[in-house]
mmCIF file with all atom_site columns, C-alpha atoms in Angstrom:
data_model
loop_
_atom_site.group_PDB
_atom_site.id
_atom_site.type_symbol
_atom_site.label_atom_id
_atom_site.label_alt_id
_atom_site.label_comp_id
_atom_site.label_asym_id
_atom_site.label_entity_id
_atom_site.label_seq_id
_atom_site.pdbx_PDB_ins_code
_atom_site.Cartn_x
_atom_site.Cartn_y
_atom_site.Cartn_z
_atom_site.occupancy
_atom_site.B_iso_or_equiv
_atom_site.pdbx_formal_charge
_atom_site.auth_seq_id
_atom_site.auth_comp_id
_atom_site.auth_asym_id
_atom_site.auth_atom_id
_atom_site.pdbx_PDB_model_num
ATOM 1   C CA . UNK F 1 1   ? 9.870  -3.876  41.391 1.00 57.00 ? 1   UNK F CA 1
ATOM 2   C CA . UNK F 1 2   ? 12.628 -1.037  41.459 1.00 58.00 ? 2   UNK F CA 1
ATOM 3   C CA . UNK F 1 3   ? 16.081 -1.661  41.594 1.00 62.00 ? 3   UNK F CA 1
ATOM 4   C CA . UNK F 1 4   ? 16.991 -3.205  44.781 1.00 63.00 ? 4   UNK F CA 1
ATOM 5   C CA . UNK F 1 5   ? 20.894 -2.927  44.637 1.00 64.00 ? 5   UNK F CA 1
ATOM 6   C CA . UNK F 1 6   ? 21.552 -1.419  48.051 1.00 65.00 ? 6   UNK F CA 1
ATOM 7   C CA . UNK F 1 7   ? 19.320 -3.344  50.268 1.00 67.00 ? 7   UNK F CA 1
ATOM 8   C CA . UNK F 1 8   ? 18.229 -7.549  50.355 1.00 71.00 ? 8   UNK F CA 1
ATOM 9   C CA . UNK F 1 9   ? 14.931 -8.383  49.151 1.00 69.00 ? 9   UNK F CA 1
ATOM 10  C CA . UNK F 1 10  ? 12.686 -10.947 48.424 1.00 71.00 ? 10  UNK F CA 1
ATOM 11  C CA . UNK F 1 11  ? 9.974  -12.028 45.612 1.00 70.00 ? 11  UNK F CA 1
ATOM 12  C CA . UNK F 1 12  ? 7.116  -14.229 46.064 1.00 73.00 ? 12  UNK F CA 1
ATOM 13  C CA . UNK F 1 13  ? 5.404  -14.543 42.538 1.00 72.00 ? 13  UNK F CA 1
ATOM 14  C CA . UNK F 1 14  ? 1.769  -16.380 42.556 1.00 76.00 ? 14  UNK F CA 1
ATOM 15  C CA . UNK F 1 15  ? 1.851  -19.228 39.523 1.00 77.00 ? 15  UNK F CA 1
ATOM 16  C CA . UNK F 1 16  ? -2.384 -18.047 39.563 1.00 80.00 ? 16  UNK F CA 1
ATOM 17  C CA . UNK F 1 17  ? -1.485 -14.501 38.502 1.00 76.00 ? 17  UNK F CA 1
ATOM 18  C CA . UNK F 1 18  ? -0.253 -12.453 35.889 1.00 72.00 ? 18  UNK F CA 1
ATOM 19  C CA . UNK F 1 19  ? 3.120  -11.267 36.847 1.00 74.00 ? 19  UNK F CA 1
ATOM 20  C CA . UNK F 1 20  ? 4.725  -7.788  35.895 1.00 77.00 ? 20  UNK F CA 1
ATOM 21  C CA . UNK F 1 21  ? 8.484  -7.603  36.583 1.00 78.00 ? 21  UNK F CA 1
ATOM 22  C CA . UNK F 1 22  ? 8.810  -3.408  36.479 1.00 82.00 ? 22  UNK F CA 1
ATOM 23  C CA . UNK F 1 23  ? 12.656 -2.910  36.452 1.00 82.00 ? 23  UNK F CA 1
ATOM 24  C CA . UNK F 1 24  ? 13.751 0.797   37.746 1.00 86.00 ? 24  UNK F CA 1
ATOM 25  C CA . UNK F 1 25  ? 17.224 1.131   37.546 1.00 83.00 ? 25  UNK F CA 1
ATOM 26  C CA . UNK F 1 26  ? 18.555 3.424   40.740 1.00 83.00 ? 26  UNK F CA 1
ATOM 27  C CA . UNK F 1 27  ? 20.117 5.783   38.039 1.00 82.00 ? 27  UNK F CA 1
ATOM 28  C CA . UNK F 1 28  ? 16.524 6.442   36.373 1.00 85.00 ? 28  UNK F CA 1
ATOM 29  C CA . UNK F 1 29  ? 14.951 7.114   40.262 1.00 86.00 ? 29  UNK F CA 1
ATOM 30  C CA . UNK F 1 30  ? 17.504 9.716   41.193 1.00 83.00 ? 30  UNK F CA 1
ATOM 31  C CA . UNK F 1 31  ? 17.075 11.624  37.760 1.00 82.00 ? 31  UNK F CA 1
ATOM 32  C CA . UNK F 1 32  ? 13.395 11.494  38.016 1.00 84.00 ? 32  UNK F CA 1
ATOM 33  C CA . UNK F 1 33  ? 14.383 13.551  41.788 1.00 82.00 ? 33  UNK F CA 1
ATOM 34  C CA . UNK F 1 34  ? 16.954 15.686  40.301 1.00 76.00 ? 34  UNK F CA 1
ATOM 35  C CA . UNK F 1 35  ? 14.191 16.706  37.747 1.00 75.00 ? 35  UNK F CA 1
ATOM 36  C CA . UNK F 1 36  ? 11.083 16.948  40.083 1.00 77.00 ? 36  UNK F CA 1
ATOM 37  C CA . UNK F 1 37  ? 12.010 17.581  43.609 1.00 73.00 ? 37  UNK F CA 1
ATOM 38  C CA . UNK F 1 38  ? 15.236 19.399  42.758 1.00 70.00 ? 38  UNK F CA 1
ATOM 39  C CA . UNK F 1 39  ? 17.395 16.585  45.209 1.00 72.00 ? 39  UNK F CA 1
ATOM 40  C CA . UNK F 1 40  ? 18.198 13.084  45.417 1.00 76.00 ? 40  UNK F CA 1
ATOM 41  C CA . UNK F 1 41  ? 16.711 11.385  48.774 1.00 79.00 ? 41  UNK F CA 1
ATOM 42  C CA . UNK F 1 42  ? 19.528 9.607   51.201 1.00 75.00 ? 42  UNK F CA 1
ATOM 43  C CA . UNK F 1 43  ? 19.321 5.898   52.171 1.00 74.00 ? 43  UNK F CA 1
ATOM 44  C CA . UNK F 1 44  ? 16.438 6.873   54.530 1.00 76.00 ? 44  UNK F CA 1
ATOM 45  C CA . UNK F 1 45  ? 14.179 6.320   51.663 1.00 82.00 ? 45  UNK F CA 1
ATOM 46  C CA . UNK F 1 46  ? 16.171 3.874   49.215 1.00 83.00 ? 46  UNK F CA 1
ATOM 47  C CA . UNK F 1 47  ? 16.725 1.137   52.113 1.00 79.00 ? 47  UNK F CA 1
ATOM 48  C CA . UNK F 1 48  ? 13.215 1.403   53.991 1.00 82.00 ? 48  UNK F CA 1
ATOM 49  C CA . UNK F 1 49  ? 11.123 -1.751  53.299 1.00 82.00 ? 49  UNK F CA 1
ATOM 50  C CA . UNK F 1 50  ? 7.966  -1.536  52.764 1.00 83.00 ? 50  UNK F CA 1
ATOM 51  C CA . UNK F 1 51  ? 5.142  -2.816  50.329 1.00 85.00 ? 51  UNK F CA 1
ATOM 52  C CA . UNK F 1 52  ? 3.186  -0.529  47.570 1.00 87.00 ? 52  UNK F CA 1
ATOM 53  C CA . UNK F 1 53  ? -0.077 -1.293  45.993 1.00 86.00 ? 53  UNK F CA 1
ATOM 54  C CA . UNK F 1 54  ? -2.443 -3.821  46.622 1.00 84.00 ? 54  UNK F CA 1
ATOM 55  C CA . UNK F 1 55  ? -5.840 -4.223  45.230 1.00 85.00 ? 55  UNK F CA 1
ATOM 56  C CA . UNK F 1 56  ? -7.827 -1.283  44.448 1.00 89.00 ? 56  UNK F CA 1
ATOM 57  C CA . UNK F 1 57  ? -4.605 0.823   45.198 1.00 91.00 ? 57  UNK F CA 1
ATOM 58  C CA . UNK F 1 58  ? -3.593 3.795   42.493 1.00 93.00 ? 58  UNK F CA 1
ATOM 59  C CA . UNK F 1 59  ? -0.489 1.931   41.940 1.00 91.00 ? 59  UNK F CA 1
ATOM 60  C CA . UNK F 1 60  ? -2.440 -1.270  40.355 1.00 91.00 ? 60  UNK F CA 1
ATOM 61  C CA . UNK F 1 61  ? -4.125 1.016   38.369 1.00 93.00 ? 61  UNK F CA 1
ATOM 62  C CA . UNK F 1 62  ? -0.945 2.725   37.199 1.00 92.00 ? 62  UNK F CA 1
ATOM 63  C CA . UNK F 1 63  ? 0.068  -0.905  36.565 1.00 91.00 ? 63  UNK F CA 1
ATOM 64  C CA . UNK F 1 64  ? -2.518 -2.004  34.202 1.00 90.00 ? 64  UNK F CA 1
ATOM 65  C CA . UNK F 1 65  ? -3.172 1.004   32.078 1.00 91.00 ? 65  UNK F CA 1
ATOM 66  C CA . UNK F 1 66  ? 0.975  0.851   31.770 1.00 89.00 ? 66  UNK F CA 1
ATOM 67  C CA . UNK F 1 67  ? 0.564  -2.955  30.389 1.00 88.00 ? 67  UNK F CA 1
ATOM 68  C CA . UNK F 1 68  ? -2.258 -1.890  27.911 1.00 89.00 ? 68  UNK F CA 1
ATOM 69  C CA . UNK F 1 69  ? -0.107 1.021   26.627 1.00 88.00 ? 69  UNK F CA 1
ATOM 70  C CA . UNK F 1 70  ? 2.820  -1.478  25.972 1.00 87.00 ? 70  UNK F CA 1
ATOM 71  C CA . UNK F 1 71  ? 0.262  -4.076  24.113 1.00 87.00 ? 71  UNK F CA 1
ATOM 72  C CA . UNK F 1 72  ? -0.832 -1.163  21.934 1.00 88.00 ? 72  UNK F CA 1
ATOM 73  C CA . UNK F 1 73  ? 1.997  0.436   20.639 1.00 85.00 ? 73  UNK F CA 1
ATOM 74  C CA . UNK F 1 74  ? 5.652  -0.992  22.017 1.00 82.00 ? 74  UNK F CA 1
ATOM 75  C CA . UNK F 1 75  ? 7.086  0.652   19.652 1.00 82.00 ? 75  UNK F CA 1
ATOM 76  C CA . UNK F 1 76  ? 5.833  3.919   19.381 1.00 79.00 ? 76  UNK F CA 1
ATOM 77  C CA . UNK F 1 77  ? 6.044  3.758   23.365 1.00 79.00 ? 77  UNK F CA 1
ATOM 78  C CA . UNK F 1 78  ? 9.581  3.464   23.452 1.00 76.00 ? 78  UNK F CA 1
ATOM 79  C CA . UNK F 1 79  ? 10.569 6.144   20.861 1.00 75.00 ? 79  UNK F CA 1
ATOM 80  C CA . UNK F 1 80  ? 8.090  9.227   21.519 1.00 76.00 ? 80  UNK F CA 1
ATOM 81  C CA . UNK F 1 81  ? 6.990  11.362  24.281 1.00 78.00 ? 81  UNK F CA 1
ATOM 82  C CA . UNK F 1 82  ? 4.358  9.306   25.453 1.00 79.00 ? 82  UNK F CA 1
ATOM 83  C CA . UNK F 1 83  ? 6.698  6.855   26.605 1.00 83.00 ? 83  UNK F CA 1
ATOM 84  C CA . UNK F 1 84  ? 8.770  9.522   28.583 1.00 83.00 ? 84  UNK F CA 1
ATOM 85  C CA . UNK F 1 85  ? 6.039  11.145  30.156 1.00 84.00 ? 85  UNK F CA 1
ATOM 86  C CA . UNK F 1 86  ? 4.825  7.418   31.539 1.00 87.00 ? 86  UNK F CA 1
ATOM 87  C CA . UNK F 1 87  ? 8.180  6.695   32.570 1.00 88.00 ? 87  UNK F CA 1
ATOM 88  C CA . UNK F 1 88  ? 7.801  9.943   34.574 1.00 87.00 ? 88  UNK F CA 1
ATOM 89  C CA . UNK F 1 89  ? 4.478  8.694   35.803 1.00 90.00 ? 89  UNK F CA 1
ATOM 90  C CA . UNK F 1 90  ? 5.425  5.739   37.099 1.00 92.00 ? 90  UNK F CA 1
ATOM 91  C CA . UNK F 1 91  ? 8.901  6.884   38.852 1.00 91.00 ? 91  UNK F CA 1
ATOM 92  C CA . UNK F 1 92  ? 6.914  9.968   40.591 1.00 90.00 ? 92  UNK F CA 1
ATOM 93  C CA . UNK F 1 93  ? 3.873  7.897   41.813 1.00 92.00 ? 93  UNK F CA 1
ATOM 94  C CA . UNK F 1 94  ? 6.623  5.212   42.695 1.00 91.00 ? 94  UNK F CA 1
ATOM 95  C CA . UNK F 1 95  ? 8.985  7.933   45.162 1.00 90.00 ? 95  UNK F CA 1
ATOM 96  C CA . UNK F 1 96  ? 5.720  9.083   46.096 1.00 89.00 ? 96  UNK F CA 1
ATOM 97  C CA . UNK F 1 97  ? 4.327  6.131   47.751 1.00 90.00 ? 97  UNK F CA 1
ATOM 98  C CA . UNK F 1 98  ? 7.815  4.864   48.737 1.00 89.00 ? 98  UNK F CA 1
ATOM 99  C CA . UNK F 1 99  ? 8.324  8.526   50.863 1.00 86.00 ? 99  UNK F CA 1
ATOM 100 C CA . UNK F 1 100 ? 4.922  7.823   52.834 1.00 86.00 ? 100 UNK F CA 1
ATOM 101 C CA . UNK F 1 101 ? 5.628  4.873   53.581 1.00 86.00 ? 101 UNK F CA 1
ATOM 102 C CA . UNK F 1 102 ? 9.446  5.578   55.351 1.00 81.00 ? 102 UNK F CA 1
ATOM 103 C CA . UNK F 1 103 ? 7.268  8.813   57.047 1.00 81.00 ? 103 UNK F CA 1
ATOM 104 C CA . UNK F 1 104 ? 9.202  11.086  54.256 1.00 77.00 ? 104 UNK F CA 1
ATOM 105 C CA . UNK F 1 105 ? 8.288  14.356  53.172 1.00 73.00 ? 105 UNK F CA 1
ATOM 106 C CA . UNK F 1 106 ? 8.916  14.700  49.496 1.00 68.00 ? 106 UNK F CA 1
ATOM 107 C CA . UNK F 1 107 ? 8.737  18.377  48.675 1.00 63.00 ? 107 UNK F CA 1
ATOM 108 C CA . UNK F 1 108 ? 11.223 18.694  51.904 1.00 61.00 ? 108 UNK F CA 1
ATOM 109 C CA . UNK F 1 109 ? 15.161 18.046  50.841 1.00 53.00 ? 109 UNK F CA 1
ATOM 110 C CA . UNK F 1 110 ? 16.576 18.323  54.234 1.00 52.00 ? 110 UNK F CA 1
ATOM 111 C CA . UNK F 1 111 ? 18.689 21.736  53.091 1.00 46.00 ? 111 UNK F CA 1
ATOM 112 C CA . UNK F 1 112 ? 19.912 22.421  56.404 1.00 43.00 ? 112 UNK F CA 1
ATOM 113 C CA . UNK F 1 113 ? 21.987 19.782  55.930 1.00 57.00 ? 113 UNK F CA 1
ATOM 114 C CA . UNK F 1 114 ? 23.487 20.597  53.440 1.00 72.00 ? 114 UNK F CA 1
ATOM 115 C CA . UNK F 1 115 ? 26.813 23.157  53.819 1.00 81.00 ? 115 UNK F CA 1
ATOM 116 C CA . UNK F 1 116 ? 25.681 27.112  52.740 1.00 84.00 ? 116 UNK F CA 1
ATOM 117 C CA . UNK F 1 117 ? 28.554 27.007  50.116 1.00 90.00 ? 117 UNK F CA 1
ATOM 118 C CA . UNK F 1 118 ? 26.844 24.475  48.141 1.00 90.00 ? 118 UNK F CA 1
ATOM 119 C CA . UNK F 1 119 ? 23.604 26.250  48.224 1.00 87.00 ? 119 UNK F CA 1
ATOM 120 C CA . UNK F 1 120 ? 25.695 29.340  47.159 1.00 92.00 ? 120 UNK F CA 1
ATOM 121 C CA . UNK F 1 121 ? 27.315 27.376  44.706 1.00 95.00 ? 121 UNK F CA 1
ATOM 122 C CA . UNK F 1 122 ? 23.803 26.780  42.819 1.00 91.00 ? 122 UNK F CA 1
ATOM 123 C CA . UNK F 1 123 ? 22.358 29.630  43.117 1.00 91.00 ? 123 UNK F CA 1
ATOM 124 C CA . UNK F 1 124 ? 25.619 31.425  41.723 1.00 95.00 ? 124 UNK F CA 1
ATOM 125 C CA . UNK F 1 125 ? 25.643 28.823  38.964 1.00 94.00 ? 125 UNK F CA 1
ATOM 126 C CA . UNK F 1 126 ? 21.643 29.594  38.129 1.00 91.00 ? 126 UNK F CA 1
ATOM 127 C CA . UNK F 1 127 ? 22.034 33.272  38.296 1.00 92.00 ? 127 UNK F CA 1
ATOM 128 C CA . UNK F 1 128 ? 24.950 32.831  35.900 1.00 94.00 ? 128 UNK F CA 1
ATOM 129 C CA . UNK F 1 129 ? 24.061 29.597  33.562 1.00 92.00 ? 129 UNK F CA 1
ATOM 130 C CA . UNK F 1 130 ? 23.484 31.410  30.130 1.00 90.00 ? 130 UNK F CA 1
ATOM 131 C CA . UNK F 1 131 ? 27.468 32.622  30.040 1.00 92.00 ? 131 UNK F CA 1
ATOM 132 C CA . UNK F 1 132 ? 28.543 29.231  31.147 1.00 92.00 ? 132 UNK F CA 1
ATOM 133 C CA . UNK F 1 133 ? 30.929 30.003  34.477 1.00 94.00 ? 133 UNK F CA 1
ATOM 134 C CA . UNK F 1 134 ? 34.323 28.175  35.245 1.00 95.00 ? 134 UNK F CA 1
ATOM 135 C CA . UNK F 1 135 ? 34.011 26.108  38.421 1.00 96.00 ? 135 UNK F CA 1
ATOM 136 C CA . UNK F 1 136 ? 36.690 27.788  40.029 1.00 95.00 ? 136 UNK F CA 1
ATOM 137 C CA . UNK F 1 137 ? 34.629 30.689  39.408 1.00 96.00 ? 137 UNK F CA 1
ATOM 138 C CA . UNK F 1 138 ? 31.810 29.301  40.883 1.00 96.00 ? 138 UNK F CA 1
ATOM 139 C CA . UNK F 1 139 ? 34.241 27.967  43.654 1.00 95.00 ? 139 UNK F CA 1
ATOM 140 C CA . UNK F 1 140 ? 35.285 31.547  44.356 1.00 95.00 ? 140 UNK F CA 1
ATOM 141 C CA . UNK F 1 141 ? 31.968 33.007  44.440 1.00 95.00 ? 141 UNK F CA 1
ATOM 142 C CA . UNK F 1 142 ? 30.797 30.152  47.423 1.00 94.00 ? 142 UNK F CA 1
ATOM 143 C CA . UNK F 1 143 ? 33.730 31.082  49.214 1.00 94.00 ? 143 UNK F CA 1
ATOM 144 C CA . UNK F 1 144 ? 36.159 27.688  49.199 1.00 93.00 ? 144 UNK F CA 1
ATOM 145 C CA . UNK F 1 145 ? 38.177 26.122  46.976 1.00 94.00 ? 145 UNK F CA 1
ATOM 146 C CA . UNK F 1 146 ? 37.155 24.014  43.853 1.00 94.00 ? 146 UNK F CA 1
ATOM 147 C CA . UNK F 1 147 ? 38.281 20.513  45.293 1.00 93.00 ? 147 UNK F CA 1
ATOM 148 C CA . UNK F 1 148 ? 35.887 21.206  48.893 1.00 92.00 ? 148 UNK F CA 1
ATOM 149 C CA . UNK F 1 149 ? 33.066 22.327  46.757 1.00 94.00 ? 149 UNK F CA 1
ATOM 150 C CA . UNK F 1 150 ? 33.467 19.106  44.738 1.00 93.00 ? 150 UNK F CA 1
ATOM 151 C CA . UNK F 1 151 ? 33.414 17.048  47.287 1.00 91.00 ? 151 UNK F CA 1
ATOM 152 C CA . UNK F 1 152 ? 30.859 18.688  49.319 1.00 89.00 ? 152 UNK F CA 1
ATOM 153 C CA . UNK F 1 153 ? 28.983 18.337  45.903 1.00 89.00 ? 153 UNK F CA 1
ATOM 154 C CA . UNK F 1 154 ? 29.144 14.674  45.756 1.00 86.00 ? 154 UNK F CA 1
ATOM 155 C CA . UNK F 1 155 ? 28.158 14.203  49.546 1.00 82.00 ? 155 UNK F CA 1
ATOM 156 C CA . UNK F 1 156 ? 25.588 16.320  49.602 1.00 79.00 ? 156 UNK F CA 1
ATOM 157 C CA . UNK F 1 157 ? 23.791 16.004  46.372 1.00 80.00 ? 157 UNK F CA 1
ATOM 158 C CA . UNK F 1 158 ? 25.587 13.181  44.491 1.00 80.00 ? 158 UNK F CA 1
ATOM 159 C CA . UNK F 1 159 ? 26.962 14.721  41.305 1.00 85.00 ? 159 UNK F CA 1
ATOM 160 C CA . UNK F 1 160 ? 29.165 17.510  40.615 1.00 92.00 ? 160 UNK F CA 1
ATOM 161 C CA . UNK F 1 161 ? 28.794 21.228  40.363 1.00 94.00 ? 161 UNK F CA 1
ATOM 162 C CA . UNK F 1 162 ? 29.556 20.951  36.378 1.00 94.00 ? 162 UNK F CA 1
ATOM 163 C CA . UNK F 1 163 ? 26.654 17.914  36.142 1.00 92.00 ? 163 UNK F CA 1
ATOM 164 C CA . UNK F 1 164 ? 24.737 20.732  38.392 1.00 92.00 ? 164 UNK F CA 1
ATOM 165 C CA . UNK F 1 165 ? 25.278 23.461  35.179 1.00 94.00 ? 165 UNK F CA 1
ATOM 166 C CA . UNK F 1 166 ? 24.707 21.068  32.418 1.00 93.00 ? 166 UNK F CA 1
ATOM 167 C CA . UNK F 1 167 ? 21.125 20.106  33.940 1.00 91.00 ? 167 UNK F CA 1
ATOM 168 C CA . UNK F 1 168 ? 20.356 23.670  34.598 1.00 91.00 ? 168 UNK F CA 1
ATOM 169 C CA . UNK F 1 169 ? 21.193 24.932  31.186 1.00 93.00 ? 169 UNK F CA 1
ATOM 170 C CA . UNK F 1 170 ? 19.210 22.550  29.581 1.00 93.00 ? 170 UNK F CA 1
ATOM 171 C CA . UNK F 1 171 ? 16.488 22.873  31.807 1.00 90.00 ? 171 UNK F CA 1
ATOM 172 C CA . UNK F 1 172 ? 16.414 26.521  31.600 1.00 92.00 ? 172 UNK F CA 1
ATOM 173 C CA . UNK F 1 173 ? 16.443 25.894  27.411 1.00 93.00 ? 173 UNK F CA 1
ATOM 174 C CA . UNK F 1 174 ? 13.435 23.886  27.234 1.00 91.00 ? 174 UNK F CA 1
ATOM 175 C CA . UNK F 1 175 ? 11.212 26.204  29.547 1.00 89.00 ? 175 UNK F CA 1
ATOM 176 C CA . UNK F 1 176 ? 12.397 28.319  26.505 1.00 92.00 ? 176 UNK F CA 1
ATOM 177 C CA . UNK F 1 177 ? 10.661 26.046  24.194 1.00 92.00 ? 177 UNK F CA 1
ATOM 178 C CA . UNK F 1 178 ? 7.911  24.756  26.272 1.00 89.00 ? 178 UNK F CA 1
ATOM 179 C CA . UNK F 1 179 ? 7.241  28.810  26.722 1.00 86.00 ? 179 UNK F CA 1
ATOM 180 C CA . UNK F 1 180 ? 7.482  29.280  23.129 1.00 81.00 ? 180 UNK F CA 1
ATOM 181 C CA . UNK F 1 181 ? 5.927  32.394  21.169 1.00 78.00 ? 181 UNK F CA 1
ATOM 182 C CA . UNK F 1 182 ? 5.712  33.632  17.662 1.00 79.00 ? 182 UNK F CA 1
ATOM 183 C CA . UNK F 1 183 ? 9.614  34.859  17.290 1.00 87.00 ? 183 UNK F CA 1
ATOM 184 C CA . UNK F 1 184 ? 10.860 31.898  19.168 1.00 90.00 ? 184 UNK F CA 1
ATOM 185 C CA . UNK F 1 185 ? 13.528 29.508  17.523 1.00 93.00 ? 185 UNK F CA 1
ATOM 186 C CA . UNK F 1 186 ? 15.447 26.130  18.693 1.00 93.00 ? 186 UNK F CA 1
ATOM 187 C CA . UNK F 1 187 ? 18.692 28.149  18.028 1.00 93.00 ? 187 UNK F CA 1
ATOM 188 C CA . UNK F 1 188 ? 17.450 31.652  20.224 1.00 93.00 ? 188 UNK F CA 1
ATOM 189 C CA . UNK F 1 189 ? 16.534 29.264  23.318 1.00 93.00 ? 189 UNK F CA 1
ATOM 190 C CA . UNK F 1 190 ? 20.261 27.927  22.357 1.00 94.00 ? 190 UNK F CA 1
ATOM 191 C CA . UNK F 1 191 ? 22.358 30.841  22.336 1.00 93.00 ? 191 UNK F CA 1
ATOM 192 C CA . UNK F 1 192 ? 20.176 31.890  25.330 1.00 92.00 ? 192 UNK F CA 1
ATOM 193 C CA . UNK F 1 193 ? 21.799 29.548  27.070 1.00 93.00 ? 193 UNK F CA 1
ATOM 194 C CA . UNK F 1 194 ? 25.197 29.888  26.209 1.00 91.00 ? 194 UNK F CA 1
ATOM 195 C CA . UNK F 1 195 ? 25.362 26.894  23.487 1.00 93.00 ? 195 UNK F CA 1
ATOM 196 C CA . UNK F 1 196 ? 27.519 27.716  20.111 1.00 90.00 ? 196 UNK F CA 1
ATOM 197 C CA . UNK F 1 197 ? 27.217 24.367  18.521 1.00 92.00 ? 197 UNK F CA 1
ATOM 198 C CA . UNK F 1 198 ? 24.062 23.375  18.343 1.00 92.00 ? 198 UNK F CA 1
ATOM 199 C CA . UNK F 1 199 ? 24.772 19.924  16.615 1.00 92.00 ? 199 UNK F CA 1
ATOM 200 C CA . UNK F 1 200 ? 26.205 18.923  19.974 1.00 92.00 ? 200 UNK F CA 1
ATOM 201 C CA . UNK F 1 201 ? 23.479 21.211  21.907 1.00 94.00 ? 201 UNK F CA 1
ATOM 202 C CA . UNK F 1 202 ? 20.835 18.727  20.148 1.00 93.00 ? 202 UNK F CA 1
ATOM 203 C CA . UNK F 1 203 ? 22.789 15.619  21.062 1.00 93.00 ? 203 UNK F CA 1
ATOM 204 C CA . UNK F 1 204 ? 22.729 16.373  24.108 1.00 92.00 ? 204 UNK F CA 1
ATOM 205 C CA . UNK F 1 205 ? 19.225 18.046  24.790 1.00 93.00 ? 205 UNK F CA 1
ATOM 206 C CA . UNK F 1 206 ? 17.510 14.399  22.923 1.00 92.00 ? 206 UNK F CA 1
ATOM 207 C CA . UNK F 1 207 ? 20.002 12.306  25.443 1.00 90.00 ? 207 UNK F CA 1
ATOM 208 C CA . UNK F 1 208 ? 17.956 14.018  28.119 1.00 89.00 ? 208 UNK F CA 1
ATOM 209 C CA . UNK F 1 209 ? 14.716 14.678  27.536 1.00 88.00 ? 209 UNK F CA 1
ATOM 210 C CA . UNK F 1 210 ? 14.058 11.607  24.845 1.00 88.00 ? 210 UNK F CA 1
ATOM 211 C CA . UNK F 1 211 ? 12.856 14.346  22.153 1.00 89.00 ? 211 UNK F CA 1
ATOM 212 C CA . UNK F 1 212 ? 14.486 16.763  19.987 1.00 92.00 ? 212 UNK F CA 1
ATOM 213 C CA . UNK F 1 213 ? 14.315 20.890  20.957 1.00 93.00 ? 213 UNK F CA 1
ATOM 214 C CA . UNK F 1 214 ? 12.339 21.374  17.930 1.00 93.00 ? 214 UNK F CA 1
ATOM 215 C CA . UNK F 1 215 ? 10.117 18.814  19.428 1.00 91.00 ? 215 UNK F CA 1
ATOM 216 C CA . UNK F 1 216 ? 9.687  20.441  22.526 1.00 90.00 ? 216 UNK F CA 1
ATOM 217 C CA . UNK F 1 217 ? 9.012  23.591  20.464 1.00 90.00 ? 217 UNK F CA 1
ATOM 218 C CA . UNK F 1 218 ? 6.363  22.671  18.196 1.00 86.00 ? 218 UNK F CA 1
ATOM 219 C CA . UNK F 1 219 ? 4.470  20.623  21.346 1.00 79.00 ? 219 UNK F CA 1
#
């Protein structure tokens, strides 16, 4: 069951079955887009009703081997990679379903909605993310002012232009890692990116990705 804060629902639990309560907090959903699809969905997908699984179905599947991997190891599940990668597992298979279902297409963001400064905006702040740009730089180079490209920001994608950077730059440093190579180091794919202190770059690369860089490195 995913969070169901924006729209009623209702649960009808059998007493002559096993019952899995799967919590997905909204938050966890739109990072999972963010990460994947590169945009967060509108209410066109997060309100439309619908039921997923069944018997036989993928989901089910997904289900059970999740519920053996829990009885195994909780704890190693909810510490390592393994754990992160499921999570990512279940949330894709999850928007997956839920998008067929409200006759969504995924891969497709709708961009034409969305205003051309924005889109200038983030390619501007991509071409640029290694020497860490000022928003009203940024601003400037998308033609309006900092406080419209905020706001068209939060309409259109639903987080700033700054929460925009931060995700790229520490997207763009673990494709570093992931890439890796014989001369490659945690601190080169840092300073690559722009990052001086790495004790905070660290912090804040495990807060996202559940692993440390030198993780990602030596995987």
């Amino acid at each position: 069951m995913a969070d169901c804060s924006r729209i009623d629902h209702l649960i009808d639990f059998d007493p002559d079955h096993l019952q899995l309560n799967l919590t997905i907090p909204h938050a966890v959903l739109e990072q999972a887009c963010r990460d994947w699809l590169g945009f967060v969905p509108g209410d066109a997908l997060w309100q439309h009703k619908c039921r997923i699984g069944g018997r036989g179905s993928a989901w089910l599947a997904l289900m059970e081997y999740l519920v053996r991997a829990i009885a195994e190891a909780p704890d190693r599940l909810a510490a390592d990679r393994v754990g992160r990668h499921l999570e990512q597992t279940v949330c894709l298979h999850l928007l997956n379903d839920w998008a067929a279902r409200a006759g969504l297409d995924p891969a497709e963001p709708g961009r034409s909605v969305v205003p051309r400064h924005v889109r200038l905006a983030e390619a501007y702040m991509a071409e640029h993310a290694a020497s860490l740009p000022a928003m009203t730089e940024v601003a400037r180079a998308a033609g309006v002012s900092l406080r419209s490209l905020t706001d068209a920001f939060r309409r259109f994608r639903g987080y700033t232009p700054s929460a925009f950077l931060r995700e790229r730059r520490l997207q763009e440093v673990r494709r570093l890692l992931q890439a890796g190579g014989s001369d490659m180091t945690v601190s080169r794919a840092a300073y690559a990116l722009g990052y001086v202190n790495l004790g905070e770059f660290a912090r804040s690369y495990r807060a996202r990705f559940g692993e440390r860089p030198s993780e990602t490195l030596r995987s």
